[in-house]
PDB file of C-alpha atoms and ligand atoms in Angstrom:
ATOM      1  CA  UNK F   1       0.000   0.000   0.000  1.00 82.00           C
ATOM      2  CA  UNK F   2       1.254   3.443  -0.914  1.00 88.00           C
ATOM      3  CA  UNK F   3       0.805   6.052   1.784  1.00 95.00           C
ATOM      4  CA  UNK F   4      -0.015   9.580   0.577  1.00 96.00           C
ATOM      5  CA  UNK F   5       1.521  12.637   2.164  1.00 97.00           C
ATOM      6  CA  UNK F   6       0.117  16.029   1.267  1.00 98.00           C
ATOM      7  CA  UNK F   7       2.286  19.045   0.516  1.00 98.00           C
ATOM      8  CA  UNK F   8       1.696  22.574  -0.763  1.00 98.00           C
ATOM      9  CA  UNK F   9       3.703  24.560  -3.294  1.00 98.00           C
ATOM     10  CA  UNK F  10       2.975  28.254  -3.977  1.00 99.00           C
ATOM     11  CA  UNK F  11       4.258  30.507  -6.753  1.00 99.00           C
ATOM     12  CA  UNK F  12       3.821  34.285  -6.715  1.00 98.00           C
ATOM     13  CA  UNK F  13       3.529  36.134 -10.011  1.00 98.00           C
ATOM     14  CA  UNK F  14       4.124  39.795 -10.754  1.00 97.00           C
ATOM     15  CA  UNK F  15       4.547  41.434 -14.172  1.00 95.00           C
ATOM     16  CA  UNK F  16       5.748  38.307 -16.006  1.00 93.00           C
ATOM     17  CA  UNK F  17       8.093  37.367 -13.198  1.00 98.00           C
ATOM     18  CA  UNK F  18       7.747  34.342 -10.965  1.00 98.00           C
ATOM     19  CA  UNK F  19       9.078  34.289  -7.417  1.00 99.00           C
ATOM     20  CA  UNK F  20      11.340  31.358  -6.591  1.00 98.00           C
ATOM     21  CA  UNK F  21      13.173  30.618  -3.370  1.00 98.00           C
ATOM     22  CA  UNK F  22      16.552  28.942  -2.966  1.00 98.00           C
ATOM     23  CA  UNK F  23      16.070  26.327  -0.262  1.00 98.00           C
ATOM     24  CA  UNK F  24      18.643  26.780   2.487  1.00 98.00           C
ATOM     25  CA  UNK F  25      18.066  23.507   4.352  1.00 97.00           C
ATOM     26  CA  UNK F  26      16.304  20.156   4.371  1.00 95.00           C
ATOM     27  CA  UNK F  27      14.473  18.493   1.499  1.00 94.00           C
ATOM     28  CA  UNK F  28      15.357  20.128  -1.825  1.00 96.00           C
ATOM     29  CA  UNK F  29      18.423  21.860  -0.359  1.00 97.00           C
ATOM     30  CA  UNK F  30      20.083  24.285  -2.792  1.00 98.00           C
ATOM     31  CA  UNK F  31      17.291  23.993  -5.346  1.00 98.00           C
ATOM     32  CA  UNK F  32      15.082  26.854  -6.533  1.00 98.00           C
ATOM     33  CA  UNK F  33      11.395  26.160  -6.015  1.00 98.00           C
ATOM     34  CA  UNK F  34       8.110  27.657  -4.933  1.00 98.00           C
ATOM     35  CA  UNK F  35       7.215  27.979  -1.262  1.00 98.00           C
ATOM     36  CA  UNK F  36       5.470  25.246   0.637  1.00 98.00           C
ATOM     37  CA  UNK F  37       5.673  22.231   2.846  1.00 98.00           C
ATOM     38  CA  UNK F  38       3.801  19.588   4.743  1.00 98.00           C
ATOM     39  CA  UNK F  39       0.208  19.968   5.824  1.00 98.00           C
ATOM     40  CA  UNK F  40      -0.131  19.874   9.583  1.00 96.00           C
ATOM     41  CA  UNK F  41      -2.878  18.199  11.591  1.00 94.00           C
ATOM     42  CA  UNK F  42      -6.135  20.170  11.793  1.00 94.00           C
ATOM     43  CA  UNK F  43      -5.091  22.370   8.897  1.00 97.00           C
ATOM     44  CA  UNK F  44      -6.676  22.613   5.460  1.00 98.00           C
ATOM     45  CA  UNK F  45      -4.537  22.491   2.328  1.00 98.00           C
ATOM     46  CA  UNK F  46      -5.101  26.186   1.664  1.00 98.00           C
ATOM     47  CA  UNK F  47      -4.333  27.099   5.286  1.00 98.00           C
ATOM     48  CA  UNK F  48      -1.061  25.211   4.999  1.00 98.00           C
ATOM     49  CA  UNK F  49      -0.228  27.005   1.749  1.00 98.00           C
ATOM     50  CA  UNK F  50      -0.828  30.411   3.385  1.00 98.00           C
ATOM     51  CA  UNK F  51       1.209  29.485   6.470  1.00 98.00           C
ATOM     52  CA  UNK F  52       4.201  28.106   4.564  1.00 98.00           C
ATOM     53  CA  UNK F  53       4.344  31.134   2.256  1.00 98.00           C
ATOM     54  CA  UNK F  54       4.421  33.415   5.296  1.00 98.00           C
ATOM     55  CA  UNK F  55       7.019  31.313   7.128  1.00 98.00           C
ATOM     56  CA  UNK F  56       9.308  30.964   4.138  1.00 98.00           C
ATOM     57  CA  UNK F  57       9.271  34.430   2.533  1.00 98.00           C
ATOM     58  CA  UNK F  58       7.219  36.676   4.852  1.00 98.00           C
ATOM     59  CA  UNK F  59       4.453  37.263   2.299  1.00 98.00           C
ATOM     60  CA  UNK F  60       0.773  37.130   3.261  1.00 98.00           C
ATOM     61  CA  UNK F  61      -1.902  35.907   0.884  1.00 98.00           C
ATOM     62  CA  UNK F  62      -5.659  35.671   1.292  1.00 98.00           C
ATOM     63  CA  UNK F  63      -7.340  32.317   0.686  1.00 98.00           C
ATOM     64  CA  UNK F  64      -9.386  33.689  -2.194  1.00 98.00           C
ATOM     65  CA  UNK F  65      -6.240  34.863  -3.992  1.00 98.00           C
ATOM     66  CA  UNK F  66      -4.687  31.404  -4.092  1.00 98.00           C
ATOM     67  CA  UNK F  67      -5.527  29.672  -7.344  1.00 98.00           C
ATOM     68  CA  UNK F  68      -5.193  25.928  -7.880  1.00 97.00           C
ATOM     69  CA  UNK F  69      -2.877  25.403 -10.820  1.00 97.00           C
ATOM     70  CA  UNK F  70      -2.047  21.752 -10.607  1.00 98.00           C
ATOM     71  CA  UNK F  71      -1.222  18.611  -8.768  1.00 98.00           C
ATOM     72  CA  UNK F  72       2.011  16.607  -8.666  1.00 98.00           C
ATOM     73  CA  UNK F  73       2.516  13.089  -7.384  1.00 98.00           C
ATOM     74  CA  UNK F  74       6.013  11.847  -6.679  1.00 98.00           C
ATOM     75  CA  UNK F  75       6.977   8.269  -5.958  1.00 98.00           C
ATOM     76  CA  UNK F  76      10.464   7.023  -5.208  1.00 96.00           C
ATOM     77  CA  UNK F  77      11.630   3.603  -6.276  1.00 96.00           C
ATOM     78  CA  UNK F  78      11.418   1.226  -3.315  1.00 95.00           C
ATOM     79  CA  UNK F  79       9.582   3.646  -1.041  1.00 96.00           C
ATOM     80  CA  UNK F  80       5.953   3.121   0.009  1.00 96.00           C
ATOM     81  CA  UNK F  81       5.130   6.845  -0.093  1.00 95.00           C
ATOM     82  CA  UNK F  82       3.442   9.194  -2.541  1.00 98.00           C
ATOM     83  CA  UNK F  83       4.215  12.893  -2.182  1.00 98.00           C
ATOM     84  CA  UNK F  84       0.976  14.544  -3.234  1.00 98.00           C
ATOM     85  CA  UNK F  85       1.841  18.175  -3.943  1.00 98.00           C
ATOM     86  CA  UNK F  86      -0.925  20.748  -4.475  1.00 98.00           C
ATOM     87  CA  UNK F  87       0.368  23.650  -6.554  1.00 98.00           C
ATOM     88  CA  UNK F  88      -1.042  27.173  -6.284  1.00 98.00           C
ATOM     89  CA  UNK F  89      -0.373  30.558  -7.824  1.00 98.00           C
ATOM     90  CA  UNK F  90      -1.136  34.055  -6.535  1.00 98.00           C
ATOM     91  CA  UNK F  91      -0.995  37.440  -8.215  1.00 98.00           C
ATOM     92  CA  UNK F  92      -2.404  39.401  -5.283  1.00 98.00           C
ATOM     93  CA  UNK F  93      -0.457  39.275  -2.025  1.00 98.00           C
ATOM     94  CA  UNK F  94       0.726  41.491   0.803  1.00 98.00           C
ATOM     95  CA  UNK F  95       4.325  42.316   1.664  1.00 98.00           C
ATOM     96  CA  UNK F  96       7.706  42.159  -0.025  1.00 98.00           C
ATOM     97  CA  UNK F  97       9.434  38.763  -0.157  1.00 98.00           C
ATOM     98  CA  UNK F  98      12.213  38.563   2.388  1.00 98.00           C
ATOM     99  CA  UNK F  99      14.941  36.031   3.100  1.00 98.00           C
ATOM    100  CA  UNK F 100      14.206  33.629   5.945  1.00 98.00           C
ATOM    101  CA  UNK F 101      16.067  30.765   7.595  1.00 97.00           C
ATOM    102  CA  UNK F 102      14.542  28.444   5.002  1.00 97.00           C
ATOM    103  CA  UNK F 103      14.591  30.338   1.680  1.00 98.00           C
ATOM    104  CA  UNK F 104      16.296  33.115  -0.279  1.00 98.00           C
ATOM    105  CA  UNK F 105      13.630  34.621  -2.568  1.00 98.00           C
ATOM    106  CA  UNK F 106      14.271  36.014  -6.036  1.00 98.00           C
ATOM    107  CA  UNK F 107      12.061  37.154  -8.937  1.00 98.00           C
ATOM    108  CA  UNK F 108      12.758  35.440 -12.264  1.00 98.00           C
ATOM    109  CA  UNK F 109      11.681  36.373 -15.772  1.00 98.00           C
ATOM    110  CA  UNK F 110      10.082  33.370 -17.498  1.00 98.00           C
ATOM    111  CA  UNK F 111      13.040  33.090 -19.876  1.00 97.00           C
ATOM    112  CA  UNK F 112      15.550  32.977 -17.028  1.00 98.00           C
ATOM    113  CA  UNK F 113      14.025  30.272 -14.824  1.00 98.00           C
ATOM    114  CA  UNK F 114      17.018  28.258 -13.507  1.00 98.00           C
ATOM    115  CA  UNK F 115      15.786  24.773 -14.420  1.00 98.00           C
ATOM    116  CA  UNK F 116      19.281  23.273 -14.080  1.00 98.00           C
ATOM    117  CA  UNK F 117      19.155  24.204 -10.405  1.00 98.00           C
ATOM    118  CA  UNK F 118      15.612  22.945  -9.748  1.00 98.00           C
ATOM    119  CA  UNK F 119      13.892  19.584  -9.355  1.00 98.00           C
ATOM    120  CA  UNK F 120      14.219  17.743 -12.719  1.00 98.00           C
ATOM    121  CA  UNK F 121      10.430  17.521 -13.018  1.00 98.00           C
ATOM    122  CA  UNK F 122      10.009  21.293 -12.949  1.00 98.00           C
ATOM    123  CA  UNK F 123      11.036  21.830 -16.570  1.00 98.00           C
ATOM    124  CA  UNK F 124       8.312  19.348 -17.556  1.00 98.00           C
ATOM    125  CA  UNK F 125       5.382  20.955 -15.752  1.00 98.00           C
ATOM    126  CA  UNK F 126       6.344  24.649 -15.561  1.00 98.00           C
ATOM    127  CA  UNK F 127       5.218  25.231 -19.179  1.00 98.00           C
ATOM    128  CA  UNK F 128       1.708  24.127 -18.180  1.00 97.00           C
ATOM    129  CA  UNK F 129       1.666  26.521 -15.240  1.00 98.00           C
ATOM    130  CA  UNK F 130       3.102  29.437 -17.208  1.00 97.00           C
ATOM    131  CA  UNK F 131       0.573  29.002 -20.011  1.00 95.00           C
ATOM    132  CA  UNK F 132      -2.357  28.759 -17.593  1.00 95.00           C
ATOM    133  CA  UNK F 133      -3.168  25.086 -18.129  1.00 96.00           C
ATOM    134  CA  UNK F 134      -4.208  23.042 -15.115  1.00 97.00           C
ATOM    135  CA  UNK F 135      -1.934  20.017 -14.939  1.00 98.00           C
ATOM    136  CA  UNK F 136      -1.741  16.660 -13.211  1.00 97.00           C
ATOM    137  CA  UNK F 137       1.754  15.187 -13.260  1.00 98.00           C
ATOM    138  CA  UNK F 138       3.006  11.880 -11.903  1.00 98.00           C
ATOM    139  CA  UNK F 139       6.741  11.306 -11.587  1.00 98.00           C
ATOM    140  CA  UNK F 140       8.546   8.180 -10.480  1.00 98.00           C
ATOM    141  CA  UNK F 141      12.068   8.874  -9.245  1.00 98.00           C
ATOM    142  CA  UNK F 142      15.158   6.758  -8.680  1.00 98.00           C
ATOM    143  CA  UNK F 143      16.946   8.616  -5.924  1.00 95.00           C
ATOM    144  CA  UNK F 144      16.356  12.357  -6.168  1.00 93.00           C
ATOM    145  CA  UNK F 145      18.019  13.087  -9.512  1.00 95.00           C
ATOM    146  CA  UNK F 146      16.580  10.605 -11.981  1.00 98.00           C
ATOM    147  CA  UNK F 147      13.032  10.428 -13.312  1.00 98.00           C
ATOM    148  CA  UNK F 148      12.390   6.805 -14.346  1.00 98.00           C
ATOM    149  CA  UNK F 149       8.951   7.438 -15.774  1.00 98.00           C
ATOM    150  CA  UNK F 150       6.320  10.134 -15.803  1.00 98.00           C
ATOM    151  CA  UNK F 151       2.932  11.074 -17.075  1.00 98.00           C
ATOM    152  CA  UNK F 152       1.469  14.543 -17.344  1.00 98.00           C
ATOM    153  CA  UNK F 153      -1.913  15.670 -18.511  1.00 96.00           C
ATOM    154  CA  UNK F 154      -4.014  18.775 -18.652  1.00 95.00           C
ATOM    155  CA  UNK F 155      -7.269  18.629 -16.792  1.00 85.00           C
ATOM    156  CA  UNK F 156     -10.352  20.763 -16.399  1.00 73.00           C
ATOM    157  CA  UNK F 157     -10.757  21.049 -12.651  1.00 63.00           C
ATOM    158  CA  UNK F 158      -9.039  19.887  -9.500  1.00 55.00           C
TER     159      UNK F 158
HETATM  160  P1  6U4 I   1      10.210  21.218   7.431  1.00 65.18           P
HETATM  161  O1  6U4 I   1      10.377  19.836   7.979  1.00 65.18           O
HETATM  162  O2  6U4 I   1       9.317  22.122   8.209  1.00 65.18           O
HETATM  163  O3  6U4 I   1      11.517  21.848   6.996  1.00 65.18           O
HETATM  164  P2  6U4 I   1       8.273  21.580   5.364  1.00 65.18           P
HETATM  165  O4  6U4 I   1       8.578  23.009   5.066  1.00 65.18           O
HETATM  166  O5  6U4 I   1       6.989  21.260   6.036  1.00 65.18           O
HETATM  167  O6  6U4 I   1       9.496  20.902   6.075  1.00 65.18           O
HETATM  168  P3  6U4 I   1       9.353  20.632   2.936  1.00 65.18           P
HETATM  169  O7  6U4 I   1      10.061  21.914   2.736  1.00 65.18           O
HETATM  170  O8  6U4 I   1      10.136  19.405   3.145  1.00 65.18           O
HETATM  171  O9  6U4 I   1       8.262  20.752   4.028  1.00 65.18           O
HETATM  172  O10 6U4 I   1       8.368  20.402   1.702  1.00 65.18           O
HETATM  173  C1  6U4 I   1       8.853  20.048   0.474  1.00 65.18           C
HETATM  174  C2  6U4 I   1       8.490  21.108  -0.536  1.00 65.18           C
HETATM  175  O11 6U4 I   1       9.125  20.768  -1.747  1.00 65.18           O
HETATM  176  C3  6U4 I   1       7.017  21.196  -0.843  1.00 65.18           C
HETATM  177  O12 6U4 I   1       6.694  22.545  -1.160  1.00 65.18           O
HETATM  178  C4  6U4 I   1       6.858  20.334  -2.089  1.00 65.18           C
HETATM  179  C5  6U4 I   1       8.165  20.579  -2.776  1.00 65.18           C
HETATM  180  N1  6U4 I   1       8.635  19.474  -3.597  1.00 65.18           N
HETATM  181  C6  6U4 I   1       8.991  18.245  -3.153  1.00 65.18           C
HETATM  182  N2  6U4 I   1       9.418  17.471  -4.174  1.00 65.18           N
HETATM  183  C7  6U4 I   1       9.345  18.250  -5.292  1.00 65.18           C
HETATM  184  C8  6U4 I   1       9.650  18.033  -6.644  1.00 65.18           C
HETATM  185  N3  6U4 I   1      10.109  16.871  -7.080  1.00 65.18           N
HETATM  186  N4  6U4 I   1       9.433  19.055  -7.494  1.00 65.18           N
HETATM  187  C9  6U4 I   1       8.972  20.251  -7.071  1.00 65.18           C
HETATM  188  N5  6U4 I   1       8.675  20.490  -5.776  1.00 65.18           N
HETATM  189  C10 6U4 I   1       8.853  19.511  -4.925  1.00 65.18           C
HETATM  190  O13 6U4 I   1       8.812  21.153  -7.900  1.00 65.18           O
HETATM  191 NA1   NA I   2       9.088  23.953   3.072  1.00 65.18          NA
HETATM  192 NA1   NA I   3       8.313  24.956   6.098  1.00 65.18          NA
END
């Protein structure tokens, strides 16, 4: 039996720039990514997304300004776990992104997104997000660097 663990991942957008954070510790260390993390007990997915964004780059966002953009499922060869990552975007938010103990934030133009310094799956699903298509991606990894197989599709609602 595969056990599912829920995670959030939030991207802020402003004038054709996307905000990424360089992870300073833990899972995904030294990779650029959106902001997010595990969902805690007694917390909804959206509440977790809001909390992690605040904790990791000091930006506040209202629930209604978080838009579902996709869903990612990661499995790792030999491990009985599915990382079920709910991806959100926001164009309206409060505050200026600031560095925290977890992340160094930076705005990137779409043409300059540092895919070589991100999770290998990101270059596969970012085009869906950037073109406004809801996506559902499934990636099976060997270790943390190699995608053995994947499947990605557009879908109409989450
Ligand atoms: P703690 O234990 O508090 O440091 P927490 O912040 O709760 O951890 P974290 O940072 O481990 O959780 O969560 C992992 C983050 O990385 C989530 O936002 C999901 C994201 N993520 C994990 N695998 C990914 C992958 N292959 N591609 C991707 N994002 C991924 O784009
Ligand atoms: Na995190
Ligand atoms: Na966190």
